[in-house]
Short mmCIF file of C-alpha atoms in Angstrom, two decimals:
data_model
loop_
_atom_site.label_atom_id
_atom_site.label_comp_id
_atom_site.label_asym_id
_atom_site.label_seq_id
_atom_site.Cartn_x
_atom_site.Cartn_y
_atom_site.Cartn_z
CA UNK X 1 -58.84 -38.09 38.57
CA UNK X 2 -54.83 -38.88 38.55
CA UNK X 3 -53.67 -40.56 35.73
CA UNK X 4 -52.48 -43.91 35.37
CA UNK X 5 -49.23 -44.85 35.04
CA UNK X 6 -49.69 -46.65 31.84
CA UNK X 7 -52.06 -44.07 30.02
CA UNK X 8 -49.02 -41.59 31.16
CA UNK X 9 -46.74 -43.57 29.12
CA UNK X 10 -48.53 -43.96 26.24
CA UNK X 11 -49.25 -40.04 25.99
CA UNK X 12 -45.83 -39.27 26.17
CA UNK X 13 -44.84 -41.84 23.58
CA UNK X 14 -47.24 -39.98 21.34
CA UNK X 15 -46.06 -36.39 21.98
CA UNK X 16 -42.35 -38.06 21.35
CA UNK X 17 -43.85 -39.00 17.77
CA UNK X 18 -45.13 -35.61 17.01
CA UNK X 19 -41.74 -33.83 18.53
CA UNK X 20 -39.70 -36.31 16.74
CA UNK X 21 -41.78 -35.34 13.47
CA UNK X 22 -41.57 -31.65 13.56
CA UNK X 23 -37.60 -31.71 14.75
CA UNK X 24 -36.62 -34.12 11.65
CA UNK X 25 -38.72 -32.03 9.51
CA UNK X 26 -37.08 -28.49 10.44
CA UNK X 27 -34.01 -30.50 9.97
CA UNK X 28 -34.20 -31.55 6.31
CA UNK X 29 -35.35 -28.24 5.59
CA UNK X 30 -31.70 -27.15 7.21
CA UNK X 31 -30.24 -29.90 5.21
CA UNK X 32 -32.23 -28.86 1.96
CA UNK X 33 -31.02 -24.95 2.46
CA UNK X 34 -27.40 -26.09 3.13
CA UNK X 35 -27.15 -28.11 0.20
CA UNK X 36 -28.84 -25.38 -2.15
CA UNK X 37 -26.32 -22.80 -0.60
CA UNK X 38 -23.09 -25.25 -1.10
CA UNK X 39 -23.85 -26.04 -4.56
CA UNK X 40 -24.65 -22.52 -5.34
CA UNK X 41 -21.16 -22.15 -3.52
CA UNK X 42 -18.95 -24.75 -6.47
CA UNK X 43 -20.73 -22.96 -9.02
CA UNK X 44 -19.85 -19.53 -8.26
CA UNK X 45 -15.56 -20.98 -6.98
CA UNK X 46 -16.11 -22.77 -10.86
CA UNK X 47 -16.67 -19.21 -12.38
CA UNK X 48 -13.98 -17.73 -10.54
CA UNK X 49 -11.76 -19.69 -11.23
CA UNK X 50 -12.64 -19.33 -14.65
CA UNK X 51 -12.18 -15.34 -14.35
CA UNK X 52 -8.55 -15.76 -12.85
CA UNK X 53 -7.59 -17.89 -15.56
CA UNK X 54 -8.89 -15.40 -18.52
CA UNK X 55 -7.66 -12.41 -16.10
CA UNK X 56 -4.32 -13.74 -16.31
CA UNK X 57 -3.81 -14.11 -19.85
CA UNK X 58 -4.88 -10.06 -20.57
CA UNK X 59 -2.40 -9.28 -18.28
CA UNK X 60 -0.06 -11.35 -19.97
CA UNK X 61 -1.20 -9.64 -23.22
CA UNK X 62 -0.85 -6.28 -21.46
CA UNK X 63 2.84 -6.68 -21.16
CA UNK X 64 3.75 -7.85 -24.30
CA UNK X 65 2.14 -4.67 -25.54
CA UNK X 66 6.02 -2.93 -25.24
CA UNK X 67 6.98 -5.09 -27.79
CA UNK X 68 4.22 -4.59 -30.30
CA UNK X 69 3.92 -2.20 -32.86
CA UNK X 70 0.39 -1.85 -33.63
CA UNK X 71 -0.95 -1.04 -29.45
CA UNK X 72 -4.42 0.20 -31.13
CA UNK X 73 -5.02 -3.36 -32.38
CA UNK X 74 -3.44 -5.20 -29.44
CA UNK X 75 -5.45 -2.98 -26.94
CA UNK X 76 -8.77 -3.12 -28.65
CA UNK X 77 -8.08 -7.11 -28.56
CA UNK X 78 -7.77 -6.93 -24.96
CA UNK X 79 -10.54 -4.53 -23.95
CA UNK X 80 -12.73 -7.44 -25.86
CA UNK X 81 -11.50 -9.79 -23.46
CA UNK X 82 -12.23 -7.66 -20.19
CA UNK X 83 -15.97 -6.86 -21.82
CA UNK X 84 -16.45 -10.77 -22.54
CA UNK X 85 -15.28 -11.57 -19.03
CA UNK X 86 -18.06 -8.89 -17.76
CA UNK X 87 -20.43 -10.21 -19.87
CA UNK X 88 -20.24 -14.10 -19.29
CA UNK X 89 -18.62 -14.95 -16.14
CA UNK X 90 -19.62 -11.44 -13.60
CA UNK X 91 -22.70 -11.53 -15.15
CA UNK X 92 -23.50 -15.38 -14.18
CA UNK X 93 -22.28 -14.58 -10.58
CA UNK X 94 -24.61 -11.71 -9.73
CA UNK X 95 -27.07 -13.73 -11.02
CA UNK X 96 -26.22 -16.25 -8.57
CA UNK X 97 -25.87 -13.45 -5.98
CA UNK X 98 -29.19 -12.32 -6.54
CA UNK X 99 -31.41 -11.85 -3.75
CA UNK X 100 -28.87 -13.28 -1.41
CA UNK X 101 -26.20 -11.91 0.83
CA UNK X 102 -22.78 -11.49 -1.11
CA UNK X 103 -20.53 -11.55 1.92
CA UNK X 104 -21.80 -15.39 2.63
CA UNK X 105 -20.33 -16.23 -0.39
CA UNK X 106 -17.49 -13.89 -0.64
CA UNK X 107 -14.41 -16.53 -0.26
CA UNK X 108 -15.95 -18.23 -3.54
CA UNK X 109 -15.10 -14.98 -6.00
CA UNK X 110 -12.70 -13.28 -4.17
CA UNK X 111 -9.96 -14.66 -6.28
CA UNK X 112 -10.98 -13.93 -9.22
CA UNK X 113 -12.67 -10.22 -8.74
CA UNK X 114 -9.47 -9.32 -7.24
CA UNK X 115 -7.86 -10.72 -10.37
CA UNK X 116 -10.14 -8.72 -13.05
CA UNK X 117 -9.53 -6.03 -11.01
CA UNK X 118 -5.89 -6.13 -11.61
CA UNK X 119 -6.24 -6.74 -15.24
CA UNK X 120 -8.46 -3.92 -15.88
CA UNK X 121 -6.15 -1.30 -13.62
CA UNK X 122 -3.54 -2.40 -15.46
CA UNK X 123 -5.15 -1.93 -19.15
CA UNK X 124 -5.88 1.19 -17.46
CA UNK X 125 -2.83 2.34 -16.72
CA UNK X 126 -1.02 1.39 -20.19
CA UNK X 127 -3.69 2.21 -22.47
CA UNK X 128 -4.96 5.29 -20.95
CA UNK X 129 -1.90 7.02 -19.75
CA UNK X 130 -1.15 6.24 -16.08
CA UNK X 131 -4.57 6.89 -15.27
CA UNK X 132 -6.06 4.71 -11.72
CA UNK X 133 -9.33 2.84 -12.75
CA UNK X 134 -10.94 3.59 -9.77
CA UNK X 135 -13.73 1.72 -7.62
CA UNK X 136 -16.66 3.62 -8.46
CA UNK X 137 -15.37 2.62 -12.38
CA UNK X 138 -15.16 -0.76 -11.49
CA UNK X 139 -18.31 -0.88 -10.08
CA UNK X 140 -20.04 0.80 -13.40
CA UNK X 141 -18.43 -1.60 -15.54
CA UNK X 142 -19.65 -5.18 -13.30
CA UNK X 143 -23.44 -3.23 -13.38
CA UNK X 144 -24.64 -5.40 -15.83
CA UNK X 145 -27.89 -5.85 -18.30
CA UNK X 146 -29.77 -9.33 -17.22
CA UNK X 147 -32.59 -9.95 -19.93
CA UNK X 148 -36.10 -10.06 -18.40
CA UNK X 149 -37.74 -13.10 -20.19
CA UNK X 150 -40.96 -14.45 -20.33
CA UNK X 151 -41.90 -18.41 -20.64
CA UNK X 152 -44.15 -19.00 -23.49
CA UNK X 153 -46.19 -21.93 -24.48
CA UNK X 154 -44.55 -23.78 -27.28
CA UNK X 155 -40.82 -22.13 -27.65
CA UNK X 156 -38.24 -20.50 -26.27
CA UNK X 157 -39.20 -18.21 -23.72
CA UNK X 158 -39.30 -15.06 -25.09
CA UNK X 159 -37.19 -11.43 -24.36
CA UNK X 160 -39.42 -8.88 -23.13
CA UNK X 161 -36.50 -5.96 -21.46
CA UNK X 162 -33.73 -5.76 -19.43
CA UNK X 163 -32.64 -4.87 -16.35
CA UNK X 164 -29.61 -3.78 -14.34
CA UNK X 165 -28.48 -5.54 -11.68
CA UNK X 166 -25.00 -4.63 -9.75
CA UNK X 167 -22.16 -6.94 -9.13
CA UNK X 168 -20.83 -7.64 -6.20
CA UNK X 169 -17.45 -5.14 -5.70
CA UNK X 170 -16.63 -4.76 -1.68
CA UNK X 171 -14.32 -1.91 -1.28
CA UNK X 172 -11.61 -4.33 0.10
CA UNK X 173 -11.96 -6.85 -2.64
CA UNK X 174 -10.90 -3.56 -5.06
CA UNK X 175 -8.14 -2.84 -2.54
CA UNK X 176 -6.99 -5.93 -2.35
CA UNK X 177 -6.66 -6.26 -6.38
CA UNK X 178 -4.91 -2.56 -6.22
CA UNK X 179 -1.90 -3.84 -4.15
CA UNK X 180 -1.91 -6.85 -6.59
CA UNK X 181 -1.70 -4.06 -9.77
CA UNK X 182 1.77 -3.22 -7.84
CA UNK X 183 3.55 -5.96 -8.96
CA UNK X 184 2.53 -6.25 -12.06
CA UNK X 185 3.51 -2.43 -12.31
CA UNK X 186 7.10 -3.07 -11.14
CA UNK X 187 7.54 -5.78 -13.70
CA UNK X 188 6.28 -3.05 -16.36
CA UNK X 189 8.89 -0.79 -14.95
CA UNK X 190 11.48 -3.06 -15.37
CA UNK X 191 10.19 -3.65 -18.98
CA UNK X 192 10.64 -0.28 -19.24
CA UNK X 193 13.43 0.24 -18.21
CA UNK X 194 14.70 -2.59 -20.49
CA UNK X 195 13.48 -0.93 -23.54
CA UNK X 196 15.40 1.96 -22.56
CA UNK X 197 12.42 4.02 -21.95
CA UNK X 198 13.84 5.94 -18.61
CA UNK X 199 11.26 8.62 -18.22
CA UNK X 200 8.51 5.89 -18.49
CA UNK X 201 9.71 3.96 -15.87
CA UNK X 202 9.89 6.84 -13.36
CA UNK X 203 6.39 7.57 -14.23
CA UNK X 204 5.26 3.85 -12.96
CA UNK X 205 7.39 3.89 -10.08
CA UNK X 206 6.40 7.62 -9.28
CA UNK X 207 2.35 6.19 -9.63
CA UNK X 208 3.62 3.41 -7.64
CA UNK X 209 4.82 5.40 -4.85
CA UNK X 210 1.51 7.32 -4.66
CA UNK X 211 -0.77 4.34 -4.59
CA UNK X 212 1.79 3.03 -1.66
CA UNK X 213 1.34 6.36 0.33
CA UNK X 214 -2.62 6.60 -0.23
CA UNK X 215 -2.74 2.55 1.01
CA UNK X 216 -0.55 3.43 3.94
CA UNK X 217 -3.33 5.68 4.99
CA UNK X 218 -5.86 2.74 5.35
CA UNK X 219 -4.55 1.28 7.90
CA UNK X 220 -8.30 0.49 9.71
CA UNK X 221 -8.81 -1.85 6.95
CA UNK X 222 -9.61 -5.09 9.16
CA UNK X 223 -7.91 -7.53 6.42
CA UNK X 224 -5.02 -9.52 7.36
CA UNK X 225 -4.44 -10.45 3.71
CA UNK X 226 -4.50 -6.28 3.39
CA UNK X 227 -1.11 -6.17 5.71
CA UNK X 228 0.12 -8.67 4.31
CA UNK X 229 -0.11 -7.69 -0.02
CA UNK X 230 0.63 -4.19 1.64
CA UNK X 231 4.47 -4.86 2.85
CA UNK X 232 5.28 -6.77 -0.66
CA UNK X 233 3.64 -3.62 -2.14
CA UNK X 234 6.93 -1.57 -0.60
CA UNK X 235 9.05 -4.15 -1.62
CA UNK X 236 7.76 -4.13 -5.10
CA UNK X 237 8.50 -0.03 -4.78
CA UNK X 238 11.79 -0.71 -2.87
CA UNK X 239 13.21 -2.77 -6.34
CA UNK X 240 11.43 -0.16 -8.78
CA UNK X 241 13.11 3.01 -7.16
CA UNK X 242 16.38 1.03 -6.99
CA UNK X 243 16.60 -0.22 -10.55
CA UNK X 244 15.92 3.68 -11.47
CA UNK X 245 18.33 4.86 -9.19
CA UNK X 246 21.21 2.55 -10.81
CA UNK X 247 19.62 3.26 -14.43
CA UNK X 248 20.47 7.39 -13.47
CA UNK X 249 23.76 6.60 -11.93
CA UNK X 250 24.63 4.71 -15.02
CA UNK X 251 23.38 6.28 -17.56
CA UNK X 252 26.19 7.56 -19.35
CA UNK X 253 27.47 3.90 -19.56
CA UNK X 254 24.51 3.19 -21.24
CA UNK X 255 24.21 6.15 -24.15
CA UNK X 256 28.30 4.91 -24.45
CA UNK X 257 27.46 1.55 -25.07
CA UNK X 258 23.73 0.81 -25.73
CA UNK X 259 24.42 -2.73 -27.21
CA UNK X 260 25.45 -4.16 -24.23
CA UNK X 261 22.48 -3.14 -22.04
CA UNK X 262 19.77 -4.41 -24.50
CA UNK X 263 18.15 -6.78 -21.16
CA UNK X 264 17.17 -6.00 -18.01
CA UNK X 265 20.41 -8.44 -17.09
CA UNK X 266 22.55 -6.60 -18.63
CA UNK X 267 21.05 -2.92 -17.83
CA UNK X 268 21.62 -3.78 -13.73
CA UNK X 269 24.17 -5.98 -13.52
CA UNK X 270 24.68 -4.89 -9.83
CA UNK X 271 20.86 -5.45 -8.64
CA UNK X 272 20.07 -8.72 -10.21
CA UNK X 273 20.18 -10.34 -7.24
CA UNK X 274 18.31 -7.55 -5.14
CA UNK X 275 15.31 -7.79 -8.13
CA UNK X 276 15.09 -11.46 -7.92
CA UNK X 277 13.42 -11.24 -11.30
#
């Protein structure tokens, strides 16, 4: 028999109920997932932030290592610093990162693992003799030891091993903090060249120069911010290999009069301007 027009209308109203039902439910599991991921999102910008912050002051502490006597001290005070930074802050990200995709939430560290990355090439470069901490070495040092633990009744829960679990380095993130290890390089050079120490200037501008040429090589890197950090690196290199060049030119001025070239100012009177220091 054909249905009536009112039975019809009742059906439908009750398959509107049960659509209604499973849609609303499907959507405050999206809702639930979205609000798990966002938080999990603050926490991780909150830790990064933290990193940049603590990244900062090492490199800080990195320069003022030309003007300290005891560098073993000074050094082994910083290489603390880098380990506690692995230790608390990396290793509460990749436990956040665990078992999910790192790229989703790749604008919430990027800051700061491209600022630990800059602080440890650095201490790498002044404490170890010009030498390039390299990706694969960053990558060993943010493969961290999570404690396996195991609830117990009435306590804490209790430590039964360890595990290794790596943090997230993508290769751009570590190329990104390399062109960023540029400028702090130039402002060592100029340090340098300060402190009268020629031949160690020319070294950093000289490791400069190769980092600039290996980087200029990259150029399928699909990063805008890449381009971009890549031109200020030749800039940076541009203002290193000039402040040399006037040092050489001028150098008899300063072994005739060494008081008067005890600054930076004073050393390149001509380029002040041009170093915008």
């Amino acid at each position: 028999k054909r249905e009536m027009g009112p039975r019809r209308k009742v059906r439908e109203k009750q398959n509107d109920g049960k659509e209604d039902t499973v849609v609303m439910a499907a959507f405050r599991k999206f809702a639930a997932e979205l609000d798990t991921k966002h938080d999990k999102h603050e926490r991780i910008v909150k830790i990064s932030r933290d990193i940049t912050i603590e990244s900062k002051r090492l490199i800080f502490s990195l320069h003022s290592l030309l003007r300290n006597d005891d560098i073993t001290e000074a050094s082994g005070k910083i290489k603390e610093g880098l380990r506690k930074i692995i230790l608390t802050h990396f290793t509460n990200i990749t436990l956040e990162l665990e078992n999910e995709d790192p790229y989703q939430y790749l604008r919430a560290f990027s800051p700061g693992l491209q600022e630990f990355i800059e602080a440890i090439t650095l201490y790498s470069f002044i404490v170890k003799s010009g030498t390039l901490f390299t990706w694969e070495d960053v990558k060993e040092e943010l493969n961290v030891h999570v404690d396996i633990r195991r609830d117990k009744p009435n306590g804490p829960p209790e430590i039964i091993g360890t595990r290794r679990l790596q943090g997230p380095v993508p290769l751009t993130e570590y190329l990104l903090g390399l062109e960023d290890l540029t400028g702090e390089l130039m402002r060592l050079a100029i340090g340098q060249l300060g402190a009268g120490k020629f031949k160690a200037a020319l070294k950093t501008t000289t490791f400069v120069k190769y980092v600039y040429t290996g980087l200029l090589l990259l150029s399928h890197v699909q990063s805008r911010e890449f381009g971009k950090k890549l031109s200020i690196v030749r800039q940076s290199l541009d203002k290193m290999e000039y402040a040399c060049y006037v040092m050489h030119v001028r150098g008899s001025e300063v072994q005739a009069h060494p008081s008067q070239f005890s600054s930076t100012s004073m050393l390149l009177p001509l380029s002040q301007d041009f170093l915008n220091i």
